[in-house]
Backbone as JSON, one array per atom type, in Angstrom:
{
  "sequence": "XXXXXXXXXXXXXXXXXXXXXXXXXXXXXXXXXXXXXXXXXXXXXXXXXXXXXXXXXXXXXXXXXXXXXXXXXXXXXXXXXXXXXXXXXXXXXXXXXXXXXXXXXXXXXXXXXXXXXXXXXXXXXXXXXXXXXXXXXXXXXXXXXXXXXXXXXXXXXXXXXXXXXXXXXXXXXXXXXXXXXXXXXXXXXXXXXXX",
  "N": [[-16.04, -14.51, 50.67], [-13.58, -13.5, 48.33], [-11.06, -11.12, 47.95], [-9.88, -10.93, 46.01], [-8.81, -9.75, 42.74], [-10.72, -10.86, 39.84], [-9.27, -10.91, 37.3], [-6.78, -10.38, 37.89], [-3.56, -10.78, 36.74], [-3.91, -11.7, 34.32], [-3.31, -12.1, 30.94], [-2.25, -9.35, 28.81], [-2.97, -8.97, 26.17], [-5.28, -10.63, 26.18], [-6.79, -9.34, 27.62], [-7.33, -6.74, 26.55], [-8.79, -7.64, 24.59], [-11.06, -8.56, 26.11], [-11.99, -6.02, 27.19], [-12.39, -4.63, 24.75], [-14.58, -5.91, 23.86], [-16.12, -5.27, 26.01], [-16.6, -2.83, 25.46], [-18.09, -2.53, 23.14], [-16.54, -2.67, 20.75], [-16.34, -3.6, 17.24], [-14.7, -5.48, 16.15], [-14.76, -7.38, 17.7], [-16.5, -10.28, 18.99], [-18.18, -10.35, 21.45], [-20.55, -11.73, 22.6], [-23.04, -12.3, 25.06], [-22.24, -14.22, 28.16], [-24.1, -16.61, 29.27], [-25.82, -16.4, 32.87], [-23.35, -15.27, 33.61], [-22.66, -12.31, 33.81], [-20.97, -9.65, 32.39], [-18.8, -10.78, 31.42], [-18.15, -10.86, 28.61], [-18.06, -12.82, 25.26], [-14.84, -12.96, 23.99], [-13.61, -13.62, 21.59], [-12.69, -13.22, 18.13], [-14.96, -11.55, 15.72], [-16.14, -13.53, 14.12], [-16.89, -16.77, 12.44], [-17.03, -19.18, 15.25], [-16.26, -22.06, 17.23], [-17.04, -22.36, 19.74], [-17.88, -19.99, 22.31], [-15.8, -18.12, 24.14], [-14.58, -16.57, 27.35], [-12.4, -13.94, 28.91], [-11.45, -15.26, 31.11], [-10.98, -17.71, 30.14], [-13.44, -19.57, 30.14], [-15.91, -21.4, 28.21], [-18.68, -21.67, 26.14], [-21.36, -22.76, 24.39], [-21.6, -22.01, 20.73], [-23.73, -21.52, 19.36], [-27.05, -20.77, 20.41], [-30.19, -21.04, 21.69], [-31.58, -18.63, 21.0], [-33.55, -16.76, 18.45], [-32.91, -17.15, 14.9], [-31.72, -14.69, 12.74], [-32.31, -13.57, 9.57], [-30.39, -12.02, 7.43], [-31.72, -9.79, 4.57], [-32.4, -8.62, 1.19], [-32.69, -5.37, 1.3], [-34.85, -2.94, 0.02], [-34.13, -0.34, -1.88], [-34.8, 3.01, -1.87], [-34.61, 6.05, -3.31], [-32.35, 6.37, -2.73], [-32.39, 5.74, 0.23], [-32.79, 3.26, 2.76], [-35.22, 1.17, 4.15], [-35.38, -0.46, 7.54], [-36.85, -2.5, 9.73], [-36.91, -2.38, 12.93], [-36.72, -3.57, 16.53], [-36.84, -2.13, 18.81], [-37.19, 0.46, 17.96], [-39.08, 0.68, 15.84], [-39.87, 1.04, 12.4], [-36.81, 1.93, 10.65], [-35.73, 4.35, 8.72], [-33.09, 5.32, 6.63], [-29.96, 6.71, 5.06], [-28.47, 4.92, 2.52], [-25.3, 3.77, 1.84], [-23.39, 3.68, -1.09], [-21.65, 1.73, -1.22], [-22.48, -0.21, 0.38], [-23.75, -3.75, 0.72], [-26.4, -3.92, 0.86], [-27.73, -5.85, 2.59], [-29.8, -6.32, 5.15], [-30.86, -7.11, 8.59], [-34.08, -7.73, 9.62], [-35.88, -6.75, 12.86], [-33.86, -6.57, 14.7], [-32.17, -4.75, 17.08], [-32.17, -0.94, 16.98], [-29.2, 0.06, 17.07], [-28.1, -2.28, 16.47], [-28.31, -1.94, 13.44], [-26.36, -2.18, 10.41], [-24.35, -1.45, 8.14], [-22.68, -3.03, 5.62], [-20.2, -3.74, 3.4], [-18.83, -5.57, 0.37], [-16.7, -8.2, 0.96], [-13.33, -8.33, 0.31], [-10.86, -10.66, -0.29], [-7.81, -12.39, -0.55], [-6.83, -15.65, -2.12], [-4.71, -18.04, -0.97], [-2.94, -20.7, -2.07], [-2.68, -23.64, -0.37], [-0.72, -26.47, 1.02], [-2.05, -28.07, 2.92], [-4.91, -27.43, 2.82], [-5.99, -26.6, 0.38], [-7.22, -24.14, -1.15], [-7.01, -21.07, 0.81], [-8.29, -18.71, 2.27], [-7.24, -15.48, 3.01], [-6.49, -12.34, 5.1], [-9.06, -10.92, 4.81], [-11.27, -8.18, 3.99], [-13.28, -5.54, 4.45], [-15.53, -2.81, 4.27], [-17.71, -1.49, 6.73], [-20.27, 0.01, 8.6], [-21.97, 0.94, 11.57], [-24.52, 2.67, 12.12], [-26.03, 3.88, 14.27], [-24.48, 2.82, 16.26], [-23.31, 3.25, 19.62], [-20.89, 3.58, 20.35], [-19.25, 3.51, 18.2], [-19.95, 4.72, 15.58], [-18.81, 5.45, 13.17], [-17.81, 4.88, 9.62], [-15.67, 2.29, 9.05], [-12.97, 0.06, 8.63], [-12.83, -3.58, 8.41], [-10.84, -6.16, 9.22], [-10.09, -9.45, 8.58], [-8.31, -11.93, 10.04], [-7.17, -15.21, 9.19], [-6.98, -17.72, 11.93], [-5.69, -20.17, 11.85], [-3.21, -22.32, 11.46], [-1.43, -23.19, 8.09], [0.16, -25.45, 5.89], [2.94, -24.87, 3.76], [5.08, -25.2, 0.88], [8.22, -24.39, -0.45], [7.5, -23.39, -3.39], [4.96, -22.58, -2.78], [5.17, -20.75, -0.51], [6.42, -18.8, -1.95], [4.35, -17.89, -3.65], [2.55, -17.12, -2.13], [3.62, -14.49, -1.1], [3.54, -13.19, -3.18], [0.76, -12.94, -3.99], [-0.22, -11.6, -1.77], [1.08, -9.28, -2.12], [-0.15, -8.47, -4.15], [-2.71, -8.36, -2.93], [-2.69, -6.3, -1.12], [-2.36, -4.1, -3.07], [-5.15, -3.97, -3.2], [-6.29, -3.47, -0.66], [-4.83, -1.15, -0.17], [-6.55, 0.68, -1.92], [-9.26, 0.33, -0.91], [-8.33, 1.64, 1.71], [-8.08, 3.9, 0.75], [-10.73, 4.65, -0.38], [-12.12, 4.61, 2.26], [-10.9, 6.71, 3.46], [-11.62, 8.92, 2.34], [-14.56, 9.0, 2.76], [-14.37, 9.14, 5.34], [-13.73, 11.9, 5.65], [-15.97, 13.14, 4.56], [-17.71, 13.03, 6.85]],
  "CA": [[-15.58, -14.19, 49.55], [-12.11, -13.0, 48.13], [-11.22, -9.4, 47.53], [-8.57, -10.89, 44.66], [-9.44, -9.4, 41.23], [-10.54, -12.07, 39.14], [-8.81, -10.4, 36.01], [-5.63, -10.46, 37.88], [-2.38, -12.07, 36.11], [-4.58, -12.49, 32.94], [-2.36, -11.61, 29.65], [-2.72, -7.99, 28.75], [-3.33, -9.15, 25.23], [-6.73, -11.03, 26.55], [-7.24, -8.04, 28.67], [-7.59, -5.82, 25.68], [-10.01, -8.25, 23.78], [-12.17, -8.28, 27.1], [-12.45, -4.75, 27.21], [-13.25, -4.32, 23.45], [-16.35, -6.71, 24.23], [-17.06, -4.65, 26.97], [-16.86, -1.59, 24.87], [-18.7, -2.54, 22.1], [-15.32, -2.91, 19.46], [-17.05, -4.17, 16.32], [-13.91, -6.76, 15.76], [-15.0, -8.62, 18.56], [-17.69, -11.34, 19.02], [-19.15, -9.79, 22.74], [-21.66, -12.55, 22.93], [-23.21, -12.49, 26.46], [-22.27, -15.53, 28.74], [-25.18, -17.34, 30.18], [-25.16, -16.42, 34.12], [-21.92, -14.49, 33.8], [-22.67, -10.7, 33.39], [-19.74, -8.93, 32.46], [-17.83, -11.54, 30.75], [-18.57, -11.65, 27.12], [-17.09, -13.4, 24.58], [-13.68, -11.83, 23.55], [-13.01, -13.78, 20.38], [-12.75, -12.16, 16.83], [-16.22, -11.34, 15.34], [-16.24, -14.1, 13.0], [-17.29, -18.33, 13.48], [-15.8, -19.82, 16.11], [-17.1, -23.3, 17.6], [-17.14, -22.16, 21.03], [-17.53, -18.51, 23.03], [-14.8, -17.95, 25.27], [-14.43, -15.34, 27.98], [-11.26, -13.67, 29.49], [-11.1, -16.46, 32.26], [-11.0, -19.16, 29.41], [-14.41, -20.34, 30.3], [-16.33, -21.62, 27.07], [-19.81, -22.13, 26.11], [-21.87, -23.21, 22.82], [-21.59, -20.55, 20.03], [-24.98, -21.68, 18.85], [-27.87, -21.0, 21.53], [-31.78, -21.01, 21.55], [-32.11, -17.43, 20.33], [-34.0, -16.72, 17.04], [-31.94, -16.5, 14.24], [-32.23, -13.55, 11.96], [-31.61, -13.81, 8.2], [-30.36, -10.7, 6.55], [-32.32, -9.83, 3.51], [-31.92, -7.71, 0.44], [-33.42, -4.46, 1.46], [-35.1, -1.92, -1.21], [-33.58, 1.39, -1.55], [-35.65, 3.93, -2.53], [-33.9, 7.32, -3.56], [-31.01, 6.5, -1.68], [-32.79, 5.6, 1.37], [-33.16, 2.19, 3.0], [-35.91, 1.02, 5.59], [-35.07, -1.46, 8.56], [-37.68, -2.7, 10.89], [-36.46, -2.76, 14.49], [-37.87, -3.78, 17.67], [-37.17, -0.88, 19.5], [-37.59, 2.2, 17.1], [-40.16, 0.61, 14.47], [-39.18, 1.02, 10.99], [-36.09, 3.17, 10.94], [-35.44, 4.89, 7.61], [-31.65, 5.63, 6.93], [-29.4, 6.91, 4.03], [-27.89, 3.63, 1.91], [-24.24, 4.0, 1.28], [-23.39, 2.91, -2.37], [-20.76, 0.79, -1.18], [-23.26, -1.15, 1.21], [-24.14, -4.74, -0.1], [-27.93, -4.0, 0.87], [-28.38, -7.0, 2.97], [-30.15, -5.93, 6.35], [-31.58, -8.11, 9.28], [-34.91, -6.99, 10.74], [-36.31, -7.37, 14.14], [-33.0, -6.5, 15.72], [-32.24, -3.33, 17.8], [-31.59, -0.05, 15.94], [-28.07, -0.14, 17.33], [-27.32, -3.01, 15.45], [-28.23, -1.64, 12.14], [-25.06, -2.52, 9.93], [-24.11, -1.39, 6.49], [-21.49, -3.93, 5.13], [-19.41, -3.7, 1.94], [-18.3, -6.72, -0.01], [-15.22, -8.51, 1.35], [-12.18, -8.52, -0.41], [-9.68, -11.46, 0.15], [-6.78, -13.12, -1.19], [-6.58, -17.11, -1.61], [-3.42, -18.65, -0.91], [-3.06, -22.2, -1.94], [-1.8, -24.3, 0.74], [-0.45, -27.83, 1.01], [-3.05, -29.03, 3.71], [-6.41, -27.25, 3.09], [-6.04, -26.1, -0.93], [-7.04, -22.26, -1.26], [-7.29, -20.54, 1.83], [-8.91, -17.27, 2.02], [-6.79, -14.44, 3.98], [-6.91, -11.19, 5.11], [-10.15, -10.52, 4.32], [-11.1, -6.65, 4.48], [-14.51, -5.05, 4.12], [-16.14, -1.64, 4.93], [-18.64, -1.6, 7.69], [-20.74, 0.88, 9.35], [-23.06, 1.04, 12.32], [-24.71, 4.55, 12.08], [-26.61, 4.15, 15.44], [-23.79, 2.33, 17.31], [-23.19, 4.25, 20.82], [-19.58, 3.29, 20.64], [-18.23, 3.37, 16.77], [-20.73, 5.03, 14.18], [-18.31, 5.76, 11.8], [-17.35, 4.17, 8.85], [-14.5, 1.55, 9.53], [-12.73, -1.13, 7.94], [-12.95, -4.81, 9.3], [-9.97, -7.16, 8.53], [-10.44, -10.62, 9.09], [-7.27, -12.83, 10.04], [-7.05, -16.43, 9.57], [-6.25, -18.14, 13.09], [-5.27, -21.54, 11.59], [-1.63, -22.58, 10.62], [-1.53, -23.8, 7.19], [1.57, -25.53, 5.4], [3.27, -24.24, 2.34], [6.52, -25.23, 0.47], [8.96, -22.96, -0.72], [7.17, -22.26, -4.03], [3.69, -21.87, -2.05], [5.44, -19.6, 0.21], [6.82, -17.22, -2.89], [3.37, -17.45, -4.39], [1.52, -16.5, -1.1], [3.97, -13.56, -0.83], [3.12, -12.3, -4.71], [-0.73, -12.78, -3.86], [-0.07, -10.72, -0.47], [1.71, -7.89, -2.41], [-1.42, -7.99, -5.01], [-3.58, -8.06, -2.21], [-1.9, -4.8, -0.68], [-3.06, -2.79, -3.69], [-6.71, -3.81, -3.17], [-6.2, -2.83, 0.64], [-4.65, 0.46, -0.24], [-7.35, 1.11, -2.3], [-10.15, 0.43, -0.04], [-8.01, 2.45, 2.35], [-8.26, 5.57, 0.32], [-11.88, 5.09, -0.08], [-12.4, 4.92, 3.65], [-10.51, 8.23, 3.8], [-12.64, 9.97, 1.64], [-15.42, 8.75, 3.48], [-14.12, 9.73, 6.93], [-13.61, 13.22, 5.33], [-17.37, 13.48, 4.52], [-18.58, 13.28, 7.91]],
  "C": [[-14.15, -13.39, 49.32], [-12.08, -11.84, 47.5], [-10.28, -9.43, 46.15], [-9.34, -10.5, 43.44], [-9.26, -10.61, 40.46], [-9.51, -11.84, 37.92], [-7.12, -10.06, 36.59], [-4.51, -11.28, 37.41], [-3.1, -12.49, 34.75], [-3.46, -11.68, 31.96], [-3.07, -10.61, 29.31], [-3.3, -8.14, 27.35], [-5.34, -9.52, 25.34], [-7.36, -9.94, 27.1], [-7.98, -7.08, 27.75], [-8.69, -6.32, 24.83], [-11.16, -8.23, 24.54], [-12.68, -6.94, 26.89], [-12.85, -3.65, 25.81], [-14.3, -4.95, 23.6], [-16.82, -5.78, 24.82], [-17.64, -3.32, 26.17], [-17.66, -1.45, 23.43], [-17.95, -2.3, 20.56], [-16.22, -3.99, 18.48], [-16.11, -5.27, 15.65], [-14.23, -7.61, 16.83], [-16.35, -8.89, 18.75], [-18.84, -10.42, 20.14], [-20.46, -10.57, 23.24], [-21.64, -12.53, 24.47], [-23.17, -14.02, 26.91], [-23.48, -15.46, 29.6], [-24.67, -17.13, 31.81], [-23.79, -15.68, 34.77], [-21.94, -13.17, 33.17], [-21.37, -10.73, 33.48], [-18.29, -9.49, 31.97], [-18.72, -12.04, 29.53], [-17.62, -12.4, 26.4], [-15.9, -12.47, 23.97], [-13.03, -12.4, 22.39], [-13.44, -12.52, 19.36], [-14.03, -12.6, 16.41], [-16.5, -12.35, 14.24], [-16.46, -16.01, 13.54], [-16.3, -18.5, 14.02], [-16.42, -21.08, 16.82], [-17.72, -22.99, 18.89], [-16.99, -20.67, 21.28], [-16.49, -18.87, 23.99], [-14.75, -16.45, 25.99], [-12.63, -15.39, 28.41], [-10.44, -14.61, 30.09], [-10.64, -17.76, 31.55], [-12.21, -20.1, 29.71], [-15.35, -20.13, 28.67], [-17.9, -21.97, 27.16], [-20.34, -22.0, 24.56], [-21.76, -21.92, 22.48], [-23.03, -20.45, 19.46], [-25.98, -21.81, 20.45], [-29.34, -20.97, 20.99], [-32.18, -19.64, 21.23], [-32.51, -17.29, 19.08], [-32.89, -16.46, 16.62], [-32.18, -15.61, 13.18], [-31.46, -13.39, 10.67], [-31.66, -12.25, 7.5], [-31.01, -10.84, 5.11], [-32.0, -8.49, 2.71], [-32.89, -6.78, 0.84], [-33.56, -3.33, 0.29], [-34.45, -0.8, -1.17], [-34.33, 2.08, -2.63], [-34.87, 5.2, -2.67], [-32.83, 7.53, -2.26], [-31.04, 6.09, -0.32], [-33.15, 3.83, 1.56], [-34.08, 2.01, 4.19], [-36.0, -0.26, 6.33], [-36.2, -1.35, 9.91], [-36.8, -3.17, 12.33], [-37.47, -3.08, 15.73], [-37.88, -3.12, 18.67], [-37.82, 0.47, 19.14], [-38.66, 1.73, 15.79], [-39.3, 0.31, 13.32], [-38.16, 2.4, 11.1], [-35.68, 3.33, 9.15], [-34.08, 5.74, 7.63], [-31.16, 5.6, 5.25], [-28.59, 5.47, 3.66], [-26.74, 3.68, 1.29], [-24.3, 3.12, -0.18], [-22.27, 1.77, -2.24], [-21.49, -0.34, -0.01], [-23.57, -2.33, 0.35], [-25.62, -4.66, -0.4], [-28.52, -5.16, 1.43], [-28.59, -6.56, 4.76], [-30.85, -6.77, 7.25], [-32.92, -7.1, 9.95], [-35.31, -7.81, 11.93], [-34.97, -7.32, 14.86], [-33.1, -5.22, 16.26], [-31.82, -2.49, 16.99], [-30.12, 0.29, 16.2], [-27.34, -0.86, 16.67], [-27.87, -3.17, 14.04], [-26.86, -1.68, 11.4], [-25.33, -2.11, 8.39], [-22.71, -2.28, 6.12], [-21.02, -4.22, 3.48], [-19.01, -5.06, 1.49], [-17.02, -7.19, 0.59], [-14.36, -9.08, 0.42], [-11.28, -9.28, 0.22], [-8.76, -11.95, -0.68], [-6.85, -14.56, -0.9], [-5.44, -17.36, -1.97], [-3.6, -20.15, -0.88], [-1.97, -22.87, -1.05], [-1.56, -25.72, 0.59], [-1.52, -28.89, 1.77], [-4.31, -28.78, 3.62], [-6.8, -26.41, 1.6], [-6.08, -24.54, -0.67], [-7.57, -22.07, -0.13], [-7.58, -19.0, 1.49], [-8.16, -16.34, 3.27], [-6.75, -13.14, 3.97], [-7.94, -10.36, 4.46], [-10.52, -9.15, 4.87], [-12.54, -6.25, 3.7], [-14.87, -3.49, 4.84], [-17.48, -2.04, 5.91], [-19.17, -0.45, 8.7], [-22.1, 0.65, 10.28], [-23.58, 2.22, 12.8], [-25.12, 4.75, 13.46], [-25.73, 3.54, 16.6], [-23.19, 3.76, 18.66], [-21.52, 4.39, 21.04], [-18.63, 3.92, 19.22], [-19.38, 3.53, 15.93], [-20.05, 4.92, 13.14], [-17.86, 4.59, 10.75], [-16.02, 3.36, 9.1], [-14.25, 0.5, 8.44], [-12.64, -2.54, 8.89], [-11.89, -5.65, 8.43], [-10.09, -8.65, 9.23], [-9.09, -11.49, 8.87], [-7.38, -14.25, 10.38], [-6.41, -17.22, 10.95], [-5.63, -19.45, 12.99], [-3.94, -21.76, 11.2], [-1.88, -23.17, 9.14], [0.22, -24.39, 6.39], [1.72, -25.31, 3.83], [4.64, -24.59, 2.17], [6.87, -24.12, 0.05], [8.09, -22.44, -2.11], [5.56, -21.76, -3.52], [4.01, -20.59, -1.36], [5.67, -18.43, -1.05], [5.22, -16.9, -3.51], [2.45, -16.86, -3.45], [2.41, -15.18, -0.95], [3.23, -12.55, -2.3], [1.76, -11.97, -4.54], [-1.04, -11.74, -2.86], [0.36, -9.36, -0.96], [0.59, -7.39, -3.21], [-2.52, -7.47, -4.2], [-3.91, -6.46, -1.38], [-2.72, -3.84, -1.58], [-4.65, -2.88, -3.39], [-6.93, -3.29, -1.43], [-5.98, -1.23, 0.85], [-5.84, 1.44, -0.88], [-8.65, 1.31, -1.62], [-9.64, 1.55, 1.37], [-8.31, 3.95, 2.28], [-9.84, 5.66, 0.19], [-12.66, 5.46, 1.26], [-11.96, 6.31, 4.07], [-11.47, 9.14, 3.33], [-13.82, 9.79, 2.31], [-15.59, 9.22, 4.9], [-13.96, 11.28, 6.59], [-15.25, 14.06, 5.37], [-17.84, 13.8, 5.72], [-18.68, 14.43, 8.72]]
}
């Protein structure tokens, strides 16, 4: 067996994503790799056709584990109840910004409040209207690493063709979307102060 560190020579950006997956960063997929403990998926937490670890190994995105569907949970007196497999029924405050969809039968640490995603659509020559810079508020109140309210920003990894007019339109839409993001930043700052 070699004494060489398997992560030696890996790009620092990939190492940062790998560490984020290990640390439970909510922006990182972190799906466990079959038969490779300690090498979770380091891709961003939105759909990707295959999972990939820090060493470039891939495995299917879809596995045989059961699919849990989020349902709209009733809110009673500002409280919501979510069924979990490790703590039974968990009742907790429902933030006013949460869309109200919660997945039953997960673990308590997986309970998530998620706000509406705000994005701007940019018209492209190749894919028509493409959503970019989706931003939303998220909180996993029982997360051991990041229980506070925070924002998730989705960045499209694909390349899209624009002509000069399209580039000008994209710039205007991004300036307009910046106003939405600033508004959400102020809302998040107020929620952070309440903690």
